CSV table of C-alpha atoms in Angstrom, one decimal:
chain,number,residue,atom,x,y,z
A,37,UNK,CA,209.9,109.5,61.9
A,38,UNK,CA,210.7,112.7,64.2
A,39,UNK,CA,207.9,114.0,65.7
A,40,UNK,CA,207.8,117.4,66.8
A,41,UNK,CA,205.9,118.9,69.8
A,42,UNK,CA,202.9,116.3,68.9
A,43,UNK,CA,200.9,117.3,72.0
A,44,UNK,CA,200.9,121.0,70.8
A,45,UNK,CA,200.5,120.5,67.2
A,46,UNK,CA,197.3,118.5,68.1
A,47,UNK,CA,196.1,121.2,70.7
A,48,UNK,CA,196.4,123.8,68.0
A,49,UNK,CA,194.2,121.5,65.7
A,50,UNK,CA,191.2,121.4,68.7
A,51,UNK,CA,191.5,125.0,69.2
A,52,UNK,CA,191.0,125.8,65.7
A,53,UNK,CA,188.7,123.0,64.9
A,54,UNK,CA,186.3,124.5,68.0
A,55,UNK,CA,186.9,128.2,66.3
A,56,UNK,CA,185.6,126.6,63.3
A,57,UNK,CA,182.9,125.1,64.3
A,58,UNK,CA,181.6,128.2,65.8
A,59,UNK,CA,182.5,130.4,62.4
A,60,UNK,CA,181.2,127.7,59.3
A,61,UNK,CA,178.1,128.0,57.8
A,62,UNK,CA,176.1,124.3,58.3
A,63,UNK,CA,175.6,124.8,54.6
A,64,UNK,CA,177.2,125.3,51.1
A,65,UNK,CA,176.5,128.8,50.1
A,66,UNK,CA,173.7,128.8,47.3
A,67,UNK,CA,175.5,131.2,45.4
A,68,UNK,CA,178.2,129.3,44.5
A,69,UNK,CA,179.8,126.0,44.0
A,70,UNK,CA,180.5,123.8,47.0
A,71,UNK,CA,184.2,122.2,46.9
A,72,UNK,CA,185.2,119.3,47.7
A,73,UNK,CA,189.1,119.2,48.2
A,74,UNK,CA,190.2,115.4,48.6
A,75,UNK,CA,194.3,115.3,49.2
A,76,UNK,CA,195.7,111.8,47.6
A,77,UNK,CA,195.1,110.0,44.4
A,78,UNK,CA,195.4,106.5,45.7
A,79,UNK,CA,192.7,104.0,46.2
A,80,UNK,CA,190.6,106.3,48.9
A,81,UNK,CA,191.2,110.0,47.1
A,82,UNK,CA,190.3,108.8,43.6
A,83,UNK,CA,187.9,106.4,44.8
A,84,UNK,CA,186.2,109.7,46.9
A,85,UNK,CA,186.7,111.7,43.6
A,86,UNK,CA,185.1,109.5,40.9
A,87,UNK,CA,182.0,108.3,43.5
A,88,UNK,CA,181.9,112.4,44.1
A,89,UNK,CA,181.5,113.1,40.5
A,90,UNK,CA,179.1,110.4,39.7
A,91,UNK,CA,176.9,111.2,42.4
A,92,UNK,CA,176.8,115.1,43.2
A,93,UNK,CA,177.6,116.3,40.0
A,94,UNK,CA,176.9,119.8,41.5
A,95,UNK,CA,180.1,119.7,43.5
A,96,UNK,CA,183.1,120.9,42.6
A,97,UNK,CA,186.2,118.4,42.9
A,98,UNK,CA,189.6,118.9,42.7
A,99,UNK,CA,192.3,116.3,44.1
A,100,UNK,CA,195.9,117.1,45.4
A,101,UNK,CA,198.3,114.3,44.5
A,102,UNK,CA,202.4,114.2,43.8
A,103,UNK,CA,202.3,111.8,41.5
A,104,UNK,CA,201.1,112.0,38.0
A,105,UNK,CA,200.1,108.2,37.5
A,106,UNK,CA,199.2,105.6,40.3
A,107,UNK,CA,201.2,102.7,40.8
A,108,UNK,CA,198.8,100.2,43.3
A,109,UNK,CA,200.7,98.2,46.1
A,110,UNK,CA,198.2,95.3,45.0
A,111,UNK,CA,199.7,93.0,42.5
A,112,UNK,CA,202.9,94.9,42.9
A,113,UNK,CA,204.0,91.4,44.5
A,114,UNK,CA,203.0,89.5,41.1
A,115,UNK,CA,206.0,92.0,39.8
A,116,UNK,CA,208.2,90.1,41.3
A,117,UNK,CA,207.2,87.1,40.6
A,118,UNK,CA,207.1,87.9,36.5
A,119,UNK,CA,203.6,87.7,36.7
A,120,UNK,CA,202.8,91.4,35.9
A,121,UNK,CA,204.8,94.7,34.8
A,122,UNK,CA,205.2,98.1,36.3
A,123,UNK,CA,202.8,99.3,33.5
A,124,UNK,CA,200.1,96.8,34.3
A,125,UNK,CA,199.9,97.7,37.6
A,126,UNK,CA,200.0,101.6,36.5
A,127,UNK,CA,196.7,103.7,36.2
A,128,UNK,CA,196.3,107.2,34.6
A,129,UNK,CA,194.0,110.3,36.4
A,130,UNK,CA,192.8,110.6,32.6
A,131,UNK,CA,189.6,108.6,33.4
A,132,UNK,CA,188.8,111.2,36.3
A,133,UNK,CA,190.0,114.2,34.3
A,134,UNK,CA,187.2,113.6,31.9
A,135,UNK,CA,184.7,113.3,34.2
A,136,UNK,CA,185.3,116.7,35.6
A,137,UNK,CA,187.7,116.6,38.4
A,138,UNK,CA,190.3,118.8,38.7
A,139,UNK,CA,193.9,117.4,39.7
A,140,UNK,CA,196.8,119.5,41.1
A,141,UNK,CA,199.9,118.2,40.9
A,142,UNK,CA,201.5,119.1,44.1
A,143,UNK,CA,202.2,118.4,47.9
A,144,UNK,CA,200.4,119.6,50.5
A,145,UNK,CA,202.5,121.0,53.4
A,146,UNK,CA,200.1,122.4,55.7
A,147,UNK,CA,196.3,122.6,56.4
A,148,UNK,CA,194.4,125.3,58.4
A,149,UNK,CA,190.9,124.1,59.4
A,150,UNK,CA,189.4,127.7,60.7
A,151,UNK,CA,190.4,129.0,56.9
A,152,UNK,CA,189.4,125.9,55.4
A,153,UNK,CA,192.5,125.4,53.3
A,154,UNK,CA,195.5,123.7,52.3
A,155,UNK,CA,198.7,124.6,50.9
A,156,UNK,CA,201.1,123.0,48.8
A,157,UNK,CA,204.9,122.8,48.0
A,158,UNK,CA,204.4,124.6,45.3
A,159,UNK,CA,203.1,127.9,47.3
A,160,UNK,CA,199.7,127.4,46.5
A,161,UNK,CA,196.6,128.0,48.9
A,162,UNK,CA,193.2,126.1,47.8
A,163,UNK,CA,190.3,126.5,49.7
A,164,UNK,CA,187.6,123.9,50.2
A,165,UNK,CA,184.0,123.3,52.3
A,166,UNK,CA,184.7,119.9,52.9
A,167,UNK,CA,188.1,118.2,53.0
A,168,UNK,CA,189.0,114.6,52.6
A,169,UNK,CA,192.6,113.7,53.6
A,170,UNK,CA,193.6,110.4,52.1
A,171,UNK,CA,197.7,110.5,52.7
A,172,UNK,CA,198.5,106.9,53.1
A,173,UNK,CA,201.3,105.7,55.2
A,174,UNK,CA,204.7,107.5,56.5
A,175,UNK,CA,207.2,104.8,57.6
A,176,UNK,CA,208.9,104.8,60.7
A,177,UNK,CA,212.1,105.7,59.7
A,178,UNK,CA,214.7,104.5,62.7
A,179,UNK,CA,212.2,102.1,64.1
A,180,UNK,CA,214.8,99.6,63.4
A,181,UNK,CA,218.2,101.1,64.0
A,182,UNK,CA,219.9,101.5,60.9
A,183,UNK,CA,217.2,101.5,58.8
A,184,UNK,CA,216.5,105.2,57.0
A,185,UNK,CA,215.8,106.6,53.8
A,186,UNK,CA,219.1,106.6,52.3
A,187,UNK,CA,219.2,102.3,53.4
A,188,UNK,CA,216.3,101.7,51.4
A,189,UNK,CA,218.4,102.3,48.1
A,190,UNK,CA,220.0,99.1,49.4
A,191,UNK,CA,217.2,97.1,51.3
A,192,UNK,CA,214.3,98.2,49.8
A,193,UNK,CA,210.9,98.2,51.5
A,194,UNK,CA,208.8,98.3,48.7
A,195,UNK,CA,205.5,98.9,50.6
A,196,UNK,CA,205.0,102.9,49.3
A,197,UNK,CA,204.4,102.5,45.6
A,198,UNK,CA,205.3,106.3,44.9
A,199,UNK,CA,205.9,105.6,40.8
A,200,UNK,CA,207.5,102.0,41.2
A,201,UNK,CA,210.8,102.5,41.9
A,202,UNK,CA,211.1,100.7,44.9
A,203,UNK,CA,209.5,97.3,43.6
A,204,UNK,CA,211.6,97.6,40.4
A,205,UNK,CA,215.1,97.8,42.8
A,206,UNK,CA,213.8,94.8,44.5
A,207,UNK,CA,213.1,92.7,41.3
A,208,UNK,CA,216.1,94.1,40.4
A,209,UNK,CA,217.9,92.4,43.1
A,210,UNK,CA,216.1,89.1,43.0
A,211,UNK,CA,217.3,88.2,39.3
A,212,UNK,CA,221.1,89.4,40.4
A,213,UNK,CA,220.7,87.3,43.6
A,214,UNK,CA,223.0,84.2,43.5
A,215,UNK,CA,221.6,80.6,43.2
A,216,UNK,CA,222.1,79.4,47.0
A,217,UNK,CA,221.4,82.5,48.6
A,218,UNK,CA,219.2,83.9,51.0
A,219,UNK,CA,216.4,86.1,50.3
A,220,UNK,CA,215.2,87.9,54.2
A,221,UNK,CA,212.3,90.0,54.7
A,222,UNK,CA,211.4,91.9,57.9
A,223,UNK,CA,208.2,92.2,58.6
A,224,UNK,CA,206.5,94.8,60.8
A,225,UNK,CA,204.2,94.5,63.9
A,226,UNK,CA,200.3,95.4,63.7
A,227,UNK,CA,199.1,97.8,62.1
A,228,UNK,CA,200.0,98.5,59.1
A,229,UNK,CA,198.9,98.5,55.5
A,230,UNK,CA,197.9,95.0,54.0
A,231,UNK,CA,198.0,93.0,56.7
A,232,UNK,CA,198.5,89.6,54.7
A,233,UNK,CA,200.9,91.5,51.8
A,234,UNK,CA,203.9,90.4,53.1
A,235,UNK,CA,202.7,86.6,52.8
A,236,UNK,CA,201.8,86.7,49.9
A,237,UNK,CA,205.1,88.4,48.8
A,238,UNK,CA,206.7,85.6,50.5
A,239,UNK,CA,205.1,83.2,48.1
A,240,UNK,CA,206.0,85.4,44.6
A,241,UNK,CA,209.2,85.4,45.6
A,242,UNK,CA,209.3,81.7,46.2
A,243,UNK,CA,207.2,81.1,42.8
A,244,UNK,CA,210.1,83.3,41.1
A,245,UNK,CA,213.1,81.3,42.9
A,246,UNK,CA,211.2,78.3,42.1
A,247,UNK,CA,211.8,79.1,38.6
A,248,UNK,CA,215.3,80.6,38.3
A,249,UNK,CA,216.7,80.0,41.7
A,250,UNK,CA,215.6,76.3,43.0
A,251,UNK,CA,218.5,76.4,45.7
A,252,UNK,CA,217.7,79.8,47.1
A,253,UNK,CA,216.1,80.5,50.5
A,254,UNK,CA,213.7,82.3,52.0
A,255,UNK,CA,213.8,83.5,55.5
A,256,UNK,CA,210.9,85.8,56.9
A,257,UNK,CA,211.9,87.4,60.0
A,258,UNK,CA,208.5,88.8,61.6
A,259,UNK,CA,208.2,90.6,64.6
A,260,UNK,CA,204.5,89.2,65.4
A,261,UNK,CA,203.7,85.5,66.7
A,262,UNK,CA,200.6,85.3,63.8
A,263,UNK,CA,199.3,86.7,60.8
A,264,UNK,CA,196.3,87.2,58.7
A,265,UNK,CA,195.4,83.6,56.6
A,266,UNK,CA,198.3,81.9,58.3
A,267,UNK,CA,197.4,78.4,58.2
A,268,UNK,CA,196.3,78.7,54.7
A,269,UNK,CA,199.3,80.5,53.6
A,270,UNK,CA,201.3,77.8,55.4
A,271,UNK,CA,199.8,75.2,53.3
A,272,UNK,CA,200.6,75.9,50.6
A,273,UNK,CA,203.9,77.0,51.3
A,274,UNK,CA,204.7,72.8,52.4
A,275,UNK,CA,203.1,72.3,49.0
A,276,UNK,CA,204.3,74.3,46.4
A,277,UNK,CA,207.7,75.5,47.9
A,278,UNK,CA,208.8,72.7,50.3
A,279,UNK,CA,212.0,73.8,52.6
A,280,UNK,CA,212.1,76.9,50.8
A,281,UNK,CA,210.6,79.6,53.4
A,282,UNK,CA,211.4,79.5,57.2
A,283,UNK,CA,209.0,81.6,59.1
A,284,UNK,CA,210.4,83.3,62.2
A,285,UNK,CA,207.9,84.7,64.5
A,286,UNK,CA,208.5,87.0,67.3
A,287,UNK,CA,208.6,84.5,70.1
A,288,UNK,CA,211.1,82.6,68.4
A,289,UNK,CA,213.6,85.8,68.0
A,290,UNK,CA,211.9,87.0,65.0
A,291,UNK,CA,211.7,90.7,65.0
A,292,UNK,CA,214.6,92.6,63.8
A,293,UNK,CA,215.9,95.9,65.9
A,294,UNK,CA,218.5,96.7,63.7
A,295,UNK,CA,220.3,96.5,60.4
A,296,UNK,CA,224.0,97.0,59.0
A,297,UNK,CA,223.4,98.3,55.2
A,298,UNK,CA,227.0,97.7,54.4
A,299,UNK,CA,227.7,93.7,54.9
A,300,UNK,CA,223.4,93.1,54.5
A,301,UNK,CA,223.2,92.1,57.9
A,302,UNK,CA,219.8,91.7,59.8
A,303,UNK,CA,219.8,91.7,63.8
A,304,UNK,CA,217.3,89.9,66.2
A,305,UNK,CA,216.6,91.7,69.6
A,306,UNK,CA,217.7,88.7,71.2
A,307,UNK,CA,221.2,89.1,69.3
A,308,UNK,CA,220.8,87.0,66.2
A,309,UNK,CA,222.9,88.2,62.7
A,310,UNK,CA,221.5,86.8,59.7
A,311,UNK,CA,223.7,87.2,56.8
A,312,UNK,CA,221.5,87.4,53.8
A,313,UNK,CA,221.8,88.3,49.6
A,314,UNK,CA,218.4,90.2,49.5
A,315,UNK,CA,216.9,92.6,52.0
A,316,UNK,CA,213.9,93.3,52.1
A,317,UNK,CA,212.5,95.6,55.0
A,318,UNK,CA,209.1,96.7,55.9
A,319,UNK,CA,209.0,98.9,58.9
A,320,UNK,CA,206.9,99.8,61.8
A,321,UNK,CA,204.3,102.3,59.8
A,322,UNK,CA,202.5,105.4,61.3
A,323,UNK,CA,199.6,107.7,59.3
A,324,UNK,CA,201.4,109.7,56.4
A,325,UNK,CA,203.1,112.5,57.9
A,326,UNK,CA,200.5,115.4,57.4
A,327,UNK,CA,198.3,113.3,59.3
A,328,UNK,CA,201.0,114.1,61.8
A,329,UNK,CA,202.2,117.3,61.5
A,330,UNK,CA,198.9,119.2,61.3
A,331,UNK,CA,197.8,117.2,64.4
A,332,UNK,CA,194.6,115.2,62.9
A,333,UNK,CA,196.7,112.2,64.2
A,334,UNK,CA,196.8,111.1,67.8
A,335,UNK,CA,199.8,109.4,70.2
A,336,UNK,CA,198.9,106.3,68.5
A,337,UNK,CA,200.3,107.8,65.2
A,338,UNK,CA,196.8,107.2,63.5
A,339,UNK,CA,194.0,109.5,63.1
A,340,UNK,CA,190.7,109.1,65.3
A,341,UNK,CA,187.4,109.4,63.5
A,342,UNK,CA,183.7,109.5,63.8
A,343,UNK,CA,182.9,105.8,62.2
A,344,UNK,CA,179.9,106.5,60.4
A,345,UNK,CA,181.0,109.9,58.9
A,346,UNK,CA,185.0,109.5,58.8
A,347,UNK,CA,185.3,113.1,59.7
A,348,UNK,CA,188.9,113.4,62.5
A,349,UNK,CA,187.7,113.9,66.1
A,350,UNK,CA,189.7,116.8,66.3
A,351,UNK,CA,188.9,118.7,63.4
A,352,UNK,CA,185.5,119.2,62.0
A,353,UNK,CA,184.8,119.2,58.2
A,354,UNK,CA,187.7,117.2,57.9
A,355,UNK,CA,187.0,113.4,56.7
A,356,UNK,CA,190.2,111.1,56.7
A,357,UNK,CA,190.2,107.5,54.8
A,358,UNK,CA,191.9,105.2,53.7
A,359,UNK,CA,195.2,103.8,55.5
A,360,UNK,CA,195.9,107.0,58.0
A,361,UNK,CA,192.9,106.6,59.9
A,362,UNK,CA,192.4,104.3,63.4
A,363,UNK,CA,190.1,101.9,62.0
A,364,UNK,CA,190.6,98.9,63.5
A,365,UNK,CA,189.5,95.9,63.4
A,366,UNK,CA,188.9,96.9,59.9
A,367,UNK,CA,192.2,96.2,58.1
A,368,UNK,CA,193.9,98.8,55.9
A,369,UNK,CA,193.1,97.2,52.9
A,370,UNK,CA,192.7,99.2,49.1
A,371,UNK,CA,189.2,97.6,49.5
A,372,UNK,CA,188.3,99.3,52.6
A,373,UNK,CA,190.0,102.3,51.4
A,374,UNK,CA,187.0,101.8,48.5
A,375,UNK,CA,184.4,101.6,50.3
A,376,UNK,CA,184.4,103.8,53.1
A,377,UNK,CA,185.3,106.5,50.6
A,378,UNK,CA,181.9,106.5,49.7
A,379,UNK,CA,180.5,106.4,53.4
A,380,UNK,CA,182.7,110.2,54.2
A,381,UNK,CA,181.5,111.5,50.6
A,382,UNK,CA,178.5,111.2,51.1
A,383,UNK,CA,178.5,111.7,55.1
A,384,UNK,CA,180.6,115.3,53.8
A,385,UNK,CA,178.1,116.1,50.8
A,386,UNK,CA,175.0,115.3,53.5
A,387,UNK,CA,176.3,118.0,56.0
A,388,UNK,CA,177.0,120.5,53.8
A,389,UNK,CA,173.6,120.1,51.9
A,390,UNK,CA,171.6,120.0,55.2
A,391,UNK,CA,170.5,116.3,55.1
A,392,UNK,CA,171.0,113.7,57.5
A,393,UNK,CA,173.9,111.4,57.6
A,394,UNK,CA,173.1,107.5,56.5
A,395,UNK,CA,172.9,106.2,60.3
A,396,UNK,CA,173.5,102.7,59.8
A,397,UNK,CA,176.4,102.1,56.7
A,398,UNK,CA,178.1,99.0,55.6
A,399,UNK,CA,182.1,98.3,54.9
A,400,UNK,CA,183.3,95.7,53.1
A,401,UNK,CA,186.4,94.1,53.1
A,402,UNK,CA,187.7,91.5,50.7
A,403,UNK,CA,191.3,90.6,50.6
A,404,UNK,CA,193.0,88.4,47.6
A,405,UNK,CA,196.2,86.7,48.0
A,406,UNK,CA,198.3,85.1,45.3
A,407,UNK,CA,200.4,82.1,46.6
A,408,UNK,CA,201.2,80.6,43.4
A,409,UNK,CA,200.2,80.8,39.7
A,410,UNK,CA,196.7,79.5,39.6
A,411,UNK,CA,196.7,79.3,43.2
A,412,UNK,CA,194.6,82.3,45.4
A,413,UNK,CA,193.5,82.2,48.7
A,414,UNK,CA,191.2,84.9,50.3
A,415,UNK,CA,189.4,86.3,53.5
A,416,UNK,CA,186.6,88.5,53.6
A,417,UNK,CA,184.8,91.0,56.4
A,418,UNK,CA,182.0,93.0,56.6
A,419,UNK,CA,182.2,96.1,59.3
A,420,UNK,CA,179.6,98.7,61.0
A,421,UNK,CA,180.1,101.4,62.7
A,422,UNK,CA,179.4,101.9,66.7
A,423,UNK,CA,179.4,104.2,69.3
A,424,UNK,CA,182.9,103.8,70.1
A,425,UNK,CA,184.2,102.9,66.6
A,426,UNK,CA,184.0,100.0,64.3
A,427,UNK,CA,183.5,96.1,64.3
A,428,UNK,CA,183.7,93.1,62.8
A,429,UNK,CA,179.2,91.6,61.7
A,430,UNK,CA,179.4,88.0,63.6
A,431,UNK,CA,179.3,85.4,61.1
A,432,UNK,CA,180.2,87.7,58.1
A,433,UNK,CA,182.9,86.7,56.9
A,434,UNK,CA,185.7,84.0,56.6
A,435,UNK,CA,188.6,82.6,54.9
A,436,UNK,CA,189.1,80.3,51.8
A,437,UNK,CA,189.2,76.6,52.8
A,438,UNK,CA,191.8,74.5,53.8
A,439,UNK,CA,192.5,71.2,52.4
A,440,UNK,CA,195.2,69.6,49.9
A,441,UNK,CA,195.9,71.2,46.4
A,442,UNK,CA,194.9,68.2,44.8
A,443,UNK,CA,191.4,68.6,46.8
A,444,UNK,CA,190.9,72.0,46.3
A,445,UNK,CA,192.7,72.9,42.5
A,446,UNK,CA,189.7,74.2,41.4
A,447,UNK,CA,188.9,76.3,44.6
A,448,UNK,CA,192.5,77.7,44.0
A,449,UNK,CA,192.4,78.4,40.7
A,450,UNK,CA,188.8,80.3,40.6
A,451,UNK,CA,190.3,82.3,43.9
A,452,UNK,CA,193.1,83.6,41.4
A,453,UNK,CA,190.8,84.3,39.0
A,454,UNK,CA,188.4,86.5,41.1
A,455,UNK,CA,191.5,87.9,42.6
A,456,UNK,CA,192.2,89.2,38.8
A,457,UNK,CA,188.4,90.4,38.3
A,458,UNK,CA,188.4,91.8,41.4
A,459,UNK,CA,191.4,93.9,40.8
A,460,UNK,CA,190.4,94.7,37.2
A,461,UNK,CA,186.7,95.8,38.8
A,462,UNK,CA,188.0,98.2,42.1
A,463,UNK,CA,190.8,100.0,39.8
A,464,UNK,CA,188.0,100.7,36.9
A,465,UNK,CA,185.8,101.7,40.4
A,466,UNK,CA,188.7,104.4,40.7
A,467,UNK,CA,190.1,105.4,37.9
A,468,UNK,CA,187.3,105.3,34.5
């Protein structure tokens, strides 16, 4: 991603964040409706809009998003195993439509905090009195040399949803993939969105080979030495798909620097050319590119916030969720997304109505993985906020068991099942 003239982008955003803050009224004016402006549809915007809704029914909300239907990254992996279709894993705004929020169809291209508004592709200016900015991810186009826009028509990445596209090319390319060949994926360094999604989408495209393709590989090229529920994912890999996936790691010449689109050739930093049928290439991610360009975002490519109100340190009135923000250790999970949604609306609707700010809030975190049909493995984390960010409640959380399928069926097979419910219960939580 080019970056231009960061450092002065982001001064422009503290000078007019400090103008701001010396011009806004602490309060929504009695005499009309207060707005609430949330930019994004996915699972932080809609999850912001429907909890909005429900609980202030006196605000006004109205959500900016491209895309007229929502295609989730979770259980976009079971697509390629057979195990869903695009239109189960589609969701419609009609839900939050009904309930009285107000959806514009659009882009937006800039935002200017001292006019509290936004504007969109489509020439449009919307003002707002509180603003949550939930764009998602950009991807680091030319990370890995080689690697651009017009190369993921051939390797796809398949970690944006957009309307489905890119998962459909990939499934695509797994059923015309020869028996014998060699599925690759490159996987990116920390952070980025769904920390243990490439794992599992390692094991649905194993079940699928499995299947159709017994004599196919897999061979993950990642550019980290560890990853999020390894030994469990590892497990069951010996079990259900034995000699089927080779993990590289990075000390082992695992991360990839650059790609040839024309022969499908993936290259090592240490040299290594691996040949391979099916590319598929995740790359280094940043926040999505507004986060960037109107300087919310800092040299880390994420967006600083306050932790217990989500608002960016740079501008004020302006509450950022979801995947763009700096977060950590909190992953950048769909269920994070969820719940600390509900932490800025309310942190947002508190300031605006004069009230104080919940001091001491709750995130939860609860991550599903499919490795097999019938088989789900999960880890779960719950986060506070602190004076200097966010961590991780000692002895909160943990990951599912390890032991032998044939000692642990049963766990496996109920993990799967609350994986289902689970998905079935946040996307309701969004989108009814």
């Amino acid at each position: 991603m080019t970056r231009s003239s960061p450092s002065l982008s982001r001064r422009r955003v503290l000078a007019l964040g400090a103008a701001a803050a010396l011009t806004a009224p602490s309060i929504a004016r009695s005499q009309s409706q207060a707005r609430l402006l949330i930019i994004g549809g996915g699972f932080g915007g809609a999850s912001a809009a429907r909890f909005a809704r429900l609980t202030y029914p006196e605000i006004a909300v109205t959500v900016i998003e491209p895309n007229p239907v929502f295609v989730t990254c979770p259980y976009g992996n079971l697509l390629l195993a057979g195990e869903r279709t695009l239109d189960q894993i589609t969701h419609s705004y009609d839900g939050l439509k009904a309930r009285g929020v107000t959806f514009v169809h659009d882009r937006v291209v800039a935002i200017d905090p001292v006019a509290k508004s936004v504007r969109t592709n489509g020439g449009q200016t919307l003002g707002y009195d509180k603003l949550i900015v939930s764009p998602g991810i950009a991807l680091r186009w030319g990370a890995i040399e080689g690697y651009d826009e017009a190369a993921a028509d051939v390797m796809p990445h398949a970690w944006i949803p957009g309307t489905g596209q890119q998962t459909t090319l990939l499934r695509r390319q797994l059923e015309a993939m020869p028996d014998g060949g060699v599925f690759a994926m490159v996987i990116p360094p920390n952070p980025f969105r769904c920390p243990p999604g490439p794992y599992e989408r390692l094991s649905m495209v194993a079940s699928y080979l499995k299947q159709h393709k017994p004599r196919a590989k897999i061979l993950a090229l990642d550019a980290k030495d560890a990853f999020s529920k390894q030994a469990l994912f590892q497990d069951a890999w010996a079990e259900l798909y034995p000699n089927m996936i080779e993990w590289v790691p990075a000390n082992k010449d695992g991360k990839v620097v650059r790609v040839d689109v024309r022969e499908t050739v993936l290259e090592t930093e240490f040299g290594t050319r691996h040949k391979v049928d099916v590319a598929n290439v995740v790359p280094p991610q940043s926040a999505a590119a507004l986060a960037i360009s109107s300087g919310l975002a800092n040299n880390t490519g994420w967006v600083p916030v306050n932790p217990r109100t989500f608002e960016a340190t740079v501008a004020r009135d302006i509450h950022v969720i979801g995947d763009a923000n700096n977060g950590a250790p909190m992953p950048k999970s769909g269920y994070i997304a969820n719940s600390t949604a509900k932490q800025a609306v309310t942190a947002a609707i508190a300031s605006l109505q004069g009230r104080p700010v919940p001091a001491d809030p709750v995130y939860f975190n609860t991550c599903y993985s499919h490795v097999g049909r019938d088989y789900g493995i999960s880890v779960v984390g719950v986060f506070r906020p602190t004076d200097t960010g966010f961590a991780e409640t000692p002895n909160s959380g943990g990951v599912s068991p390890r032991g032998p399928l044939a000692q642990h069926r049963l766990q496996r097979r109920m993990e799967s099942i609350y994986a289902d419910s689970w998905y079935a219960s946040i996307t309701a939580d969004m989108f009814s």
